[in-house]
mmCIF file of C-alpha atoms and ligand atoms in Angstrom:
data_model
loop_
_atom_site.group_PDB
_atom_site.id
_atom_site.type_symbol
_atom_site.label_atom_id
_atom_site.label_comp_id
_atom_site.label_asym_id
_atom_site.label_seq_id
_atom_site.Cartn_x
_atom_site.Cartn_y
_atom_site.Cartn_z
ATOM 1 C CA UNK M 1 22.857 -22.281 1.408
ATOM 2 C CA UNK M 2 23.106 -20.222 4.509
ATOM 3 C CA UNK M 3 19.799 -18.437 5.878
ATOM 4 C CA UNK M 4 18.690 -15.679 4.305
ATOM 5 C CA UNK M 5 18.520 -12.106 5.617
ATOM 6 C CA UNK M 6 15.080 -11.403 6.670
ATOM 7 C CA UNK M 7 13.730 -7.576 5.968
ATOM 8 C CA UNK M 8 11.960 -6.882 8.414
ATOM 9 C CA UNK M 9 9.376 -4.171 8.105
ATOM 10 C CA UNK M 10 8.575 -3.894 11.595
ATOM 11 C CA UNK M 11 11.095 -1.752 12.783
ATOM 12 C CA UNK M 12 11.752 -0.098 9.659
ATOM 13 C CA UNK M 13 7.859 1.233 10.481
ATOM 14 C CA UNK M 14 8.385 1.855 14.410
ATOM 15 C CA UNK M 15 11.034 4.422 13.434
ATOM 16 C CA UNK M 16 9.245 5.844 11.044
ATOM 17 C CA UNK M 17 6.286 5.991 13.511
ATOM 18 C CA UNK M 18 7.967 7.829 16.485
ATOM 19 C CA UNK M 19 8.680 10.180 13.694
ATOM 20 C CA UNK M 20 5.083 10.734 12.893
ATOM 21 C CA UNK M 21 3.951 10.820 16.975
ATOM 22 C CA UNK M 22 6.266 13.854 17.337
ATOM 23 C CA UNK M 23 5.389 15.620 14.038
ATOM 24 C CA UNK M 24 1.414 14.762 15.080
ATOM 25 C CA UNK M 25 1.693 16.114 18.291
ATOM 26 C CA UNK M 26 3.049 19.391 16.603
ATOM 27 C CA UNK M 27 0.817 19.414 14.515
ATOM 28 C CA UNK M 28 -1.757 19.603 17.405
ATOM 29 C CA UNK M 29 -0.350 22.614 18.974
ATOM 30 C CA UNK M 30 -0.054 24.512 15.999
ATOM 31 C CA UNK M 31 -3.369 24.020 14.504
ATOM 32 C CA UNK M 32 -5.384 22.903 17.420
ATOM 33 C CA UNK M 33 -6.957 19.465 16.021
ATOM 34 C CA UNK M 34 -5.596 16.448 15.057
ATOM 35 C CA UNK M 35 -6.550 15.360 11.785
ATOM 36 C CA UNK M 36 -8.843 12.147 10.686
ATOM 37 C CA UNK M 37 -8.251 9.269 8.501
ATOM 38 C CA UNK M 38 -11.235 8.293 7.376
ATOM 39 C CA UNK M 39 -11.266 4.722 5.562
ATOM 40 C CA UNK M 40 -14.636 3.496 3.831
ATOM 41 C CA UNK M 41 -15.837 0.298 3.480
ATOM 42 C CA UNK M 42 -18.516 -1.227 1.311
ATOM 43 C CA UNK M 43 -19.099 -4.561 2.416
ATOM 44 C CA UNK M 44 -17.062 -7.291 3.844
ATOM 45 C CA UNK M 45 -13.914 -8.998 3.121
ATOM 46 C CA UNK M 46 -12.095 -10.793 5.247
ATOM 47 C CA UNK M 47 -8.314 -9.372 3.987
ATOM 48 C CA UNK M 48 -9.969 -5.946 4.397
ATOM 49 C CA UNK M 49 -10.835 -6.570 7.631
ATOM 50 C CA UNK M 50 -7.241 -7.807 8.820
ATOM 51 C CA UNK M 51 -5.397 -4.819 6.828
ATOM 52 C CA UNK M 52 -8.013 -2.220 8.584
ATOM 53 C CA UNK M 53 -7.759 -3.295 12.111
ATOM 54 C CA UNK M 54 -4.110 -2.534 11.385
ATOM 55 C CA UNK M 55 -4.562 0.675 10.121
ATOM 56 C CA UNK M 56 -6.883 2.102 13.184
ATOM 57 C CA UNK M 57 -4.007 0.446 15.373
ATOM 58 C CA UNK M 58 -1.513 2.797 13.907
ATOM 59 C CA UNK M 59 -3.780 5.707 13.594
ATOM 60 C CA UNK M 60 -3.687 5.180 17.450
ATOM 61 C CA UNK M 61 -0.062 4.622 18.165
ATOM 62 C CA UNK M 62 0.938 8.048 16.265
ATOM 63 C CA UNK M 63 -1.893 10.057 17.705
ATOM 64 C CA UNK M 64 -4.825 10.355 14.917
ATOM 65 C CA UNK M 65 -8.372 9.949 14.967
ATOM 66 C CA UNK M 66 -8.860 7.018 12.565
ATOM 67 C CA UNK M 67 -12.683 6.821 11.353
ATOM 68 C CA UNK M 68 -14.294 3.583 10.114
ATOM 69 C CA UNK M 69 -16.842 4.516 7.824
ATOM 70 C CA UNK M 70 -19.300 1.260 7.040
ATOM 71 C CA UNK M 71 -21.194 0.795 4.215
ATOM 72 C CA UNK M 72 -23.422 -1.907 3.865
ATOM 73 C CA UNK M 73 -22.790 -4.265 0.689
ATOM 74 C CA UNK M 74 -25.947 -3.664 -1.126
ATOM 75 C CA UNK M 75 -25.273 0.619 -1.403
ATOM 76 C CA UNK M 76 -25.348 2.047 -5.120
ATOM 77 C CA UNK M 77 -22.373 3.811 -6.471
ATOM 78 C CA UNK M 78 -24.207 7.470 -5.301
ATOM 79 C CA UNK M 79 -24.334 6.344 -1.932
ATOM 80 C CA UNK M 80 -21.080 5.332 -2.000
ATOM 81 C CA UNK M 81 -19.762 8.811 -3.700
ATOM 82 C CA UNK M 82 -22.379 10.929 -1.363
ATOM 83 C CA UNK M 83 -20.528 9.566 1.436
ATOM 84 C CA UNK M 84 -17.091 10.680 0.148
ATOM 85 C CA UNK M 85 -17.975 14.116 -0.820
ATOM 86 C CA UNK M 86 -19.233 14.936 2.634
ATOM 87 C CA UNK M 87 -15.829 13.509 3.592
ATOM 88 C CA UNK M 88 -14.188 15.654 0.821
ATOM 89 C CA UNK M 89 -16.139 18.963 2.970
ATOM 90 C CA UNK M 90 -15.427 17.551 6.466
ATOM 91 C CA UNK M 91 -12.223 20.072 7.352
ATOM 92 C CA UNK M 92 -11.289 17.714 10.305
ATOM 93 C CA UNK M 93 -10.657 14.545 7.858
ATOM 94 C CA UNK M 94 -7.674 15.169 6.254
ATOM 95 C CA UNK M 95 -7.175 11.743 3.947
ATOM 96 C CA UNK M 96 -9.772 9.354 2.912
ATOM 97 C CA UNK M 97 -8.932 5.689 1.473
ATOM 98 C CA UNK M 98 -11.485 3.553 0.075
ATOM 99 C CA UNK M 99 -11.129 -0.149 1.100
ATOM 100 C CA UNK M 100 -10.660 -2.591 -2.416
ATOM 101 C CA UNK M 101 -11.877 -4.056 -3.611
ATOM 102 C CA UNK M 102 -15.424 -2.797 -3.947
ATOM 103 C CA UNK M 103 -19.023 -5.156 -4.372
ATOM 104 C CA UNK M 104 -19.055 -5.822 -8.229
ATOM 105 C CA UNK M 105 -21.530 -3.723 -9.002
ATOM 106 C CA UNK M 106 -19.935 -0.293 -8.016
ATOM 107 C CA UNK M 107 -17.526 1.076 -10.598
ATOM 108 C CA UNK M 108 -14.812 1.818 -9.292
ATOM 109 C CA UNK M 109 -14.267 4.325 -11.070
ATOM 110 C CA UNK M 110 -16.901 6.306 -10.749
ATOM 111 C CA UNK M 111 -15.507 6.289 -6.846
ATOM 112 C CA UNK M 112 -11.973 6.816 -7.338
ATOM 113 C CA UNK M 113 -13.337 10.202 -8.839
ATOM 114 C CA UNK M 114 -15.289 11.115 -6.456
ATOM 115 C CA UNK M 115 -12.245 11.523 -3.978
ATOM 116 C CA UNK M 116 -10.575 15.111 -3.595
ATOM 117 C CA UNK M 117 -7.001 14.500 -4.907
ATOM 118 C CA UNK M 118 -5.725 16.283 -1.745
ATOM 119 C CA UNK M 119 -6.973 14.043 0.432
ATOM 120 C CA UNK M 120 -6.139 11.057 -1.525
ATOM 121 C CA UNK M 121 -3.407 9.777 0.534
ATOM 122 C CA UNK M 122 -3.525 6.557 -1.077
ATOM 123 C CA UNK M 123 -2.900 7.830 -4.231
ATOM 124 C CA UNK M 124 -5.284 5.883 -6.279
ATOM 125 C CA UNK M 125 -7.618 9.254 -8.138
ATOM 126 C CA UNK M 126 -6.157 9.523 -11.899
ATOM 127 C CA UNK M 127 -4.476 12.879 -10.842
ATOM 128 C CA UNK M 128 -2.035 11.306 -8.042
ATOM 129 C CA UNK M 129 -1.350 8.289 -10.718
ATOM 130 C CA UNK M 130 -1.112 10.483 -13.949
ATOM 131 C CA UNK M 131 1.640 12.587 -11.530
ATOM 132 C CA UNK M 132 3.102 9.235 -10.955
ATOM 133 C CA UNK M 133 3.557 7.893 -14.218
ATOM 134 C CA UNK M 134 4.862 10.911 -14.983
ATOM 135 C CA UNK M 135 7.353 11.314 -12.140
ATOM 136 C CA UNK M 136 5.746 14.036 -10.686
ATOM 137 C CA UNK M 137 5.107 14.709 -7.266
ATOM 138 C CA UNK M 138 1.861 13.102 -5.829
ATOM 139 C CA UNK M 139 0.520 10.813 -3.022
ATOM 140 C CA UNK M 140 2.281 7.623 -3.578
ATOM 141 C CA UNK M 141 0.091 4.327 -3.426
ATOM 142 C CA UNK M 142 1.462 3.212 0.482
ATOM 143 C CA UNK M 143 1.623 -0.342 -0.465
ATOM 144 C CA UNK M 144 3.406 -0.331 -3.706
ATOM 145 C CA UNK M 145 5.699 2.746 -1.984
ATOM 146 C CA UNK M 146 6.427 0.283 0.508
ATOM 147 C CA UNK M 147 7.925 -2.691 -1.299
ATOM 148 C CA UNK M 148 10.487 -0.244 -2.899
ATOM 149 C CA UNK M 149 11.232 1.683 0.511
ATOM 150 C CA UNK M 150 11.633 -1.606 2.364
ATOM 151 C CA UNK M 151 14.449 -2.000 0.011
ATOM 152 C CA UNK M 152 16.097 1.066 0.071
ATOM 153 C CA UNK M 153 16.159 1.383 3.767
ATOM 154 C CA UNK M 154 17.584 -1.863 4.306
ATOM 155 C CA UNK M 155 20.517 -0.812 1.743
ATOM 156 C CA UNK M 156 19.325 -2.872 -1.229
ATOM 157 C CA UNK M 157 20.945 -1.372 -4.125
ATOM 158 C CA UNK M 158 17.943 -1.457 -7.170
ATOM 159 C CA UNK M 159 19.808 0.650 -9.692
ATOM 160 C CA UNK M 160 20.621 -1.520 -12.757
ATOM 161 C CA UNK M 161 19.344 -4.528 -10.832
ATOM 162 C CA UNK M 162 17.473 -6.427 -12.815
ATOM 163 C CA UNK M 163 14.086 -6.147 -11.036
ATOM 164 C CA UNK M 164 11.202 -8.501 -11.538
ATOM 165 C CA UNK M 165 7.322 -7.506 -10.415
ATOM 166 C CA UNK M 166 4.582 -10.107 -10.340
ATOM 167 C CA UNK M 167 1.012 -8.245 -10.402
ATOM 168 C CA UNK M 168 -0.140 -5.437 -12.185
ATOM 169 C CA UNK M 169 -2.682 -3.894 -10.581
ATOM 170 C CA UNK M 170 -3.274 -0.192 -10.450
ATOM 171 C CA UNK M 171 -2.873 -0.413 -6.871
ATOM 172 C CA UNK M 172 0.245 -2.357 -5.925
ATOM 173 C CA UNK M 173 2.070 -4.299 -9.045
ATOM 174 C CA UNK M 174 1.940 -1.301 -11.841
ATOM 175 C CA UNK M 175 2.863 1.794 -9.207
ATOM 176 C CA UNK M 176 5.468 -0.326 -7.866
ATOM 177 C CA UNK M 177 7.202 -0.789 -11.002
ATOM 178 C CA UNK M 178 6.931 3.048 -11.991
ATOM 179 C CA UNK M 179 8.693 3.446 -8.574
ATOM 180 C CA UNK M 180 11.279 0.879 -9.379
ATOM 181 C CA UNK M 181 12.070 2.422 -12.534
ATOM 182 C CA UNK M 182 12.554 5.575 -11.014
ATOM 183 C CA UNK M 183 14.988 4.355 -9.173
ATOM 184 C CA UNK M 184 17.231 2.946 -12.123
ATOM 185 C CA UNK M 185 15.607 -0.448 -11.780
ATOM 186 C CA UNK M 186 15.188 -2.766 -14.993
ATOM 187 C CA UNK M 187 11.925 -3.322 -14.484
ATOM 188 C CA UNK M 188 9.861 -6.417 -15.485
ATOM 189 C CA UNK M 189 6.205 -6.994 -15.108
ATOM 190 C CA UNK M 190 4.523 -10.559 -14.704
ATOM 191 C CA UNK M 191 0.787 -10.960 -14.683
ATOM 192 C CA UNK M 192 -2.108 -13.344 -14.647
ATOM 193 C CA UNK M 193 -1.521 -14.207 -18.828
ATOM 194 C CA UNK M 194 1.760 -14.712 -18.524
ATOM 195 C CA UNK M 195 3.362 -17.554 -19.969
ATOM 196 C CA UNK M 196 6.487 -19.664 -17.935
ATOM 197 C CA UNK M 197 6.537 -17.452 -14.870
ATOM 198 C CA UNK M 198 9.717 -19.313 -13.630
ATOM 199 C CA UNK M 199 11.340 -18.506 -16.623
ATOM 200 C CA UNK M 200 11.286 -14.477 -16.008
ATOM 201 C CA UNK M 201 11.625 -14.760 -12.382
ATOM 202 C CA UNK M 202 14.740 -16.983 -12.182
ATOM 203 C CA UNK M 203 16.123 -14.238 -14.090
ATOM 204 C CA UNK M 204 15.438 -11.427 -11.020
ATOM 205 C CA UNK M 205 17.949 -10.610 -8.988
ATOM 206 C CA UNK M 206 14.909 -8.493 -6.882
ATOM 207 C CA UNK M 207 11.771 -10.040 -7.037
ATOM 208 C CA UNK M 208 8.194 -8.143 -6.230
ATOM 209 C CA UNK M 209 5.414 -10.035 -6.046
ATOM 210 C CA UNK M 210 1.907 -8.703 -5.236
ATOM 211 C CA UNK M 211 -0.383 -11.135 -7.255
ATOM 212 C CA UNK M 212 -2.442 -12.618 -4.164
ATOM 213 C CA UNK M 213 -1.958 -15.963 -4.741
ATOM 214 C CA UNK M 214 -0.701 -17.797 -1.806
ATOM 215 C CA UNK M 215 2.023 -19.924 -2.706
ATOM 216 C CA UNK M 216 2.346 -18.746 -6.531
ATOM 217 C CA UNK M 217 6.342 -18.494 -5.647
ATOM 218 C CA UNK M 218 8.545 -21.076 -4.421
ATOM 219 C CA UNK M 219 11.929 -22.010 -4.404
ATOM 220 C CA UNK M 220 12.763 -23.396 -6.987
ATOM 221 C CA UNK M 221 11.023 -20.461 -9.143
ATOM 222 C CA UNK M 222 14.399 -17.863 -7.756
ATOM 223 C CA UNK M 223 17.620 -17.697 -8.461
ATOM 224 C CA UNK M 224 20.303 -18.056 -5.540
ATOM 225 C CA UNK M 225 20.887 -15.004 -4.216
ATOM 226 C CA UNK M 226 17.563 -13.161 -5.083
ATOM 227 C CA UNK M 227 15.817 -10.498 -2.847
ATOM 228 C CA UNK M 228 12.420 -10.943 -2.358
ATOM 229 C CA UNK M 229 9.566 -8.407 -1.385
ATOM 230 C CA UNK M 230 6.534 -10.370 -1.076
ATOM 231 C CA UNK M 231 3.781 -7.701 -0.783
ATOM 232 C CA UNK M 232 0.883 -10.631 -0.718
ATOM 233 C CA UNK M 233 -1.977 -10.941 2.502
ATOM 234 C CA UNK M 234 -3.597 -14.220 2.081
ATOM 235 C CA UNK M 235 -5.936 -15.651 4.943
ATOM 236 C CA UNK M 236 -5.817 -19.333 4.576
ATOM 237 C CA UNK M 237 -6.615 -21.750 6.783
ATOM 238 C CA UNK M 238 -3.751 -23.021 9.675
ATOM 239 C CA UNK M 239 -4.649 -26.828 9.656
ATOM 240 C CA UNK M 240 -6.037 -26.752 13.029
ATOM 241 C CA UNK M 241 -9.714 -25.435 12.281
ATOM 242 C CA UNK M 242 -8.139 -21.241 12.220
ATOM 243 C CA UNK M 243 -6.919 -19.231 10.148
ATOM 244 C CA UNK M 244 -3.362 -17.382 9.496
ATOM 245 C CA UNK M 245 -1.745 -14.744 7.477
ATOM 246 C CA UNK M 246 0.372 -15.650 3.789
ATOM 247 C CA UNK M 247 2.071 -14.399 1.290
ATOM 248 C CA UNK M 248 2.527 -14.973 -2.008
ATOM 249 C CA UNK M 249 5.659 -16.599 -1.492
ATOM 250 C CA UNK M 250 6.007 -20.012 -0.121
ATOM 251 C CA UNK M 251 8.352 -19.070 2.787
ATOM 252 C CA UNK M 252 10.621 -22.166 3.430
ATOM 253 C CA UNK M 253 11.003 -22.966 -0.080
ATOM 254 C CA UNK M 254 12.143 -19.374 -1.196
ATOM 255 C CA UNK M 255 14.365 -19.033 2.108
ATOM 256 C CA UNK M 256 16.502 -21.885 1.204
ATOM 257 C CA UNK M 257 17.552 -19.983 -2.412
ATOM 258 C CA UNK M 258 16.948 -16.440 -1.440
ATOM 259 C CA UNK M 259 19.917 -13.899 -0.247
ATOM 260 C CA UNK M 260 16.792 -11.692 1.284
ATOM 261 C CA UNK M 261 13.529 -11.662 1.841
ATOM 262 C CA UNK M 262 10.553 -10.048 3.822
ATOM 263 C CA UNK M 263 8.226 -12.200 6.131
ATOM 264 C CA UNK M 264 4.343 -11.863 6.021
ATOM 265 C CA UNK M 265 2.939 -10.848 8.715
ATOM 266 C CA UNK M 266 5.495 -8.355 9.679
ATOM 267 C CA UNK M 267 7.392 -7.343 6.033
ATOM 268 C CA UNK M 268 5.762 -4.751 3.758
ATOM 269 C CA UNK M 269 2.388 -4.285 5.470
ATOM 270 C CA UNK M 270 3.438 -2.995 8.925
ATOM 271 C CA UNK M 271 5.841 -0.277 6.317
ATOM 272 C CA UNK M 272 2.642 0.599 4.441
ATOM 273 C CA UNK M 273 0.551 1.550 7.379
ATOM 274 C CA UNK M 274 3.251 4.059 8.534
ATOM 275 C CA UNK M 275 4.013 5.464 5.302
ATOM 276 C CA UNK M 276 0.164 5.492 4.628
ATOM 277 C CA UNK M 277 0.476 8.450 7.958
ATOM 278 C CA UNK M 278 3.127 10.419 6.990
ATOM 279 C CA UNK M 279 0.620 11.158 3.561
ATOM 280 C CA UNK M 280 -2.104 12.072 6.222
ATOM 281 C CA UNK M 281 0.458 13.964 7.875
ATOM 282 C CA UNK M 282 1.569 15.551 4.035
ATOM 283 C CA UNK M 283 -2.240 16.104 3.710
ATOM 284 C CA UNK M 284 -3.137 17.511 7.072
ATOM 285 C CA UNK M 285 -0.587 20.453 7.021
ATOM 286 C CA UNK M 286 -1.402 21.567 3.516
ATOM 287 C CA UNK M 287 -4.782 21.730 4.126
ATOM 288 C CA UNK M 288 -4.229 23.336 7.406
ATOM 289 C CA UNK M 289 -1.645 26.400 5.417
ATOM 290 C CA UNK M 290 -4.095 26.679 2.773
ATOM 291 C CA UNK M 291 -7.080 26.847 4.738
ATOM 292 C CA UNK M 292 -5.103 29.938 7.155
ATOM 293 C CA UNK M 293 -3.539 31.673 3.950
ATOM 294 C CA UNK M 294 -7.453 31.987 2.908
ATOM 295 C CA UNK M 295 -8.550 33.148 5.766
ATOM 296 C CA UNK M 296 -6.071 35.806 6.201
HETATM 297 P P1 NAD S 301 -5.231 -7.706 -7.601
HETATM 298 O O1 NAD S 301 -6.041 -8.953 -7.524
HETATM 299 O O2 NAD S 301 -5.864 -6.424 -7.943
HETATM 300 O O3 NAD S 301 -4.075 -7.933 -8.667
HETATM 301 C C1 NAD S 301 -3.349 -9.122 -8.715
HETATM 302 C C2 NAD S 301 -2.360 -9.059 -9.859
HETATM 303 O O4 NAD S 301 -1.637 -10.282 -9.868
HETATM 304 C C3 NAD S 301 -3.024 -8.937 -11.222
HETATM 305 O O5 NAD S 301 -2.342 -7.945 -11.979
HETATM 306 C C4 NAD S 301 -2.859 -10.312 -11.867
HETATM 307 O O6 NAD S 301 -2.613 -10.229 -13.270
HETATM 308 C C5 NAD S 301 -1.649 -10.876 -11.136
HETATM 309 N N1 NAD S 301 -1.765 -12.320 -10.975
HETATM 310 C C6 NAD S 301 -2.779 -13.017 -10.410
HETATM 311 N N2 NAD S 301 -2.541 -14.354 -10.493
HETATM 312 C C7 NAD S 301 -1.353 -14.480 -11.101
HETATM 313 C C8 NAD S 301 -0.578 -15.603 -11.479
HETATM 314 N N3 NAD S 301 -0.991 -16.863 -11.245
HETATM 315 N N4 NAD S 301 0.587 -15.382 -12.107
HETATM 316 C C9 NAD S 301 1.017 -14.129 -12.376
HETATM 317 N N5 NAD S 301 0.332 -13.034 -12.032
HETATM 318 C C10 NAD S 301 -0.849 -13.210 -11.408
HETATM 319 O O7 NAD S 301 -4.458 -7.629 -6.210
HETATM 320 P P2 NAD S 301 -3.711 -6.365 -5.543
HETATM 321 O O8 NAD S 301 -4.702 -5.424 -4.991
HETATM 322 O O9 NAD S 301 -2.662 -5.863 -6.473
HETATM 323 O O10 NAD S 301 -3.014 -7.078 -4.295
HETATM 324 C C11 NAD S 301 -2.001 -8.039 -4.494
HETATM 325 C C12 NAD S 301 -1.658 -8.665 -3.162
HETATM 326 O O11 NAD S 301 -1.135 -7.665 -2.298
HETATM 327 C C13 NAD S 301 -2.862 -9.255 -2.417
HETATM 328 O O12 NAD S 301 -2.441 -10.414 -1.719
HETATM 329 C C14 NAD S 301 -3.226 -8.184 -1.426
HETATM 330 O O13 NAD S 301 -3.880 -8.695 -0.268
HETATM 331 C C15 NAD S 301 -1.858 -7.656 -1.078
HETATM 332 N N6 NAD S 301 -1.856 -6.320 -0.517
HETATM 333 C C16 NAD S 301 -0.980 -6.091 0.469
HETATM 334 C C17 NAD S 301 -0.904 -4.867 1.075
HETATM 335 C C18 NAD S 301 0.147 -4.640 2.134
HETATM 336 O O14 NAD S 301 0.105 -3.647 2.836
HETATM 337 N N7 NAD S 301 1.117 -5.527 2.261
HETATM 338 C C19 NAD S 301 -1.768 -3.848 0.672
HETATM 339 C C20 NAD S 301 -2.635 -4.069 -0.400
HETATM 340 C C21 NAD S 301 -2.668 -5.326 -0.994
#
């Protein structure tokens, strides 16, 4: 079989980047600030750590003030939600994500709450995913928006495609199939119970997978032909004493039998960062209008 085409999200996110400098910059002179993302943290965790250093890249590259807000491991829920409602009255922050996952014992959500839905960006409070589900208008979850957009932009047709999505987490697997489905995909979902996993996905002709499981796909799991978005960010070790970046997909095997597929590093995550600031940018200037209209 000859190679596959690789989707590259890389570029896909540069465009949509030099998009976001310009608007940012414009956004500057009209309102005189540039808004903040502010991303908290409870604790540690090492694929936290990789996917935030990205973010506060991009924050850079299109011109926002990205703020890293730390909080130690051993912090109660109320410190946790005290620290997001001061974020919810800062006026200069206009999104706030909340690093997953959380220490165990801090409900999540109890935090998820706490966030204002307009600053949400990551759309993860019940409002933005009720709006969702229902195929409203709402912040998208970036990560789950990504692994459909990646598609579309690259001229993937999903409608009637028979579209299969492994993970089904509120974050990435179950908003990623709503978004499929809206776009005339039929939609499949895999998970951690379910039985012969080789037997639903041989049957995708576009295969999601966002289970973060490094290696849980290979080659001889897809049918020939198959596109494959593989949303996973595993750090495993490299085999000489440090450490590299997987996905869920075992790469070689799956290229040999795939028509498409995205790489990892360099596939969906780059994509999510950028769409993750054109929300802050959504977020910014309808804060910004509302907050004029009431003072006029
Ligand atoms: P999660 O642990 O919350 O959910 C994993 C899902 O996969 C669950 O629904 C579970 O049922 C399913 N699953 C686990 N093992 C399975 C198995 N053996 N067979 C079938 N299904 C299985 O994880 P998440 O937050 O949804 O993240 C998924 C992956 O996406 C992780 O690797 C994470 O690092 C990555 N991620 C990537 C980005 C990005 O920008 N690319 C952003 C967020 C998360």
């Amino acid at each position: 079989m000859s190679e596959p085409r690789l989707l590259a999200g890389s570029p896909i996110a540069a465009e949509i980047r030099a998009g976001l400098t310009t608007d940012f910059a414009a956004f500057k002179v009209k309102w005189g600030y540039s808004p903040t993302l502010a991303i908290v943290l409870v604790g540690a965790d090492a694929p936290s750590a990789v996917y935030l250093q990205q973010i506060l890249r991009t924050c850079q590259k299109v011109g926002v003030q990205g703020r890293l807000l730390e909080i130690g491991s051993h912090a109660e829920a109320d410190d946790v939600c005290n620290e997001i409602e001061r974020l919810n009255a800062d006026s200069a922050v206009a999104g706030i994500i909340v690093q997953m996952p959380l220490p165990a014992h801090i409900p999540l959500r109890t935090v998820i709450n706490a966030i204002d839905p307009a600053k949400d960006i990551d759309g993860i409070h019940p409002r933005n995913a009720g709006l969702l589900s229902l195929g409203y208008d709402g912040f998208l979850p970036a990560t789950a928006q990504a692994s459909v957009e990646i598609l579309k932009r690259s001229g993937i047709e999903i409608a009637g495609k028979r579209v299969v999505v492994i993970g089904r987490s509120n974050v990435v697997g179950k908003p990623a199939a709503l978004l499929l489905m809206r776009e005339d995909g039929t939609v499949s979902v895999l998970h951690s119970k379910t039985k012969d996993l080789a037997h639903h996905t041989r049957d995708a002709e576009i295969l999601v997978v966002a289970a973060g499981k490094p290696g849980l796909v290979t080659g001889e799991m897809l049918s020939p032909g198959v596109v494959v978005v593989d949303v996973g960010i595993n750090v495993v070790d490299d085999g000489e004493g440090g450490k590299k970046l997987v996905g869920d997909v075992d790469f070689a095997s799956a290229s040999a039998v795939a028509g498409a597929i995205t790489p990892v590093p360099g596939g969906v995550g780059p994509l999510t960062n950028a769409l993750l600031l054109s929300h802050l940018l959504q977020a910014a200037t309808a804060q910004a209008q509302s907050q004029a209209d009431a003072a006029r």
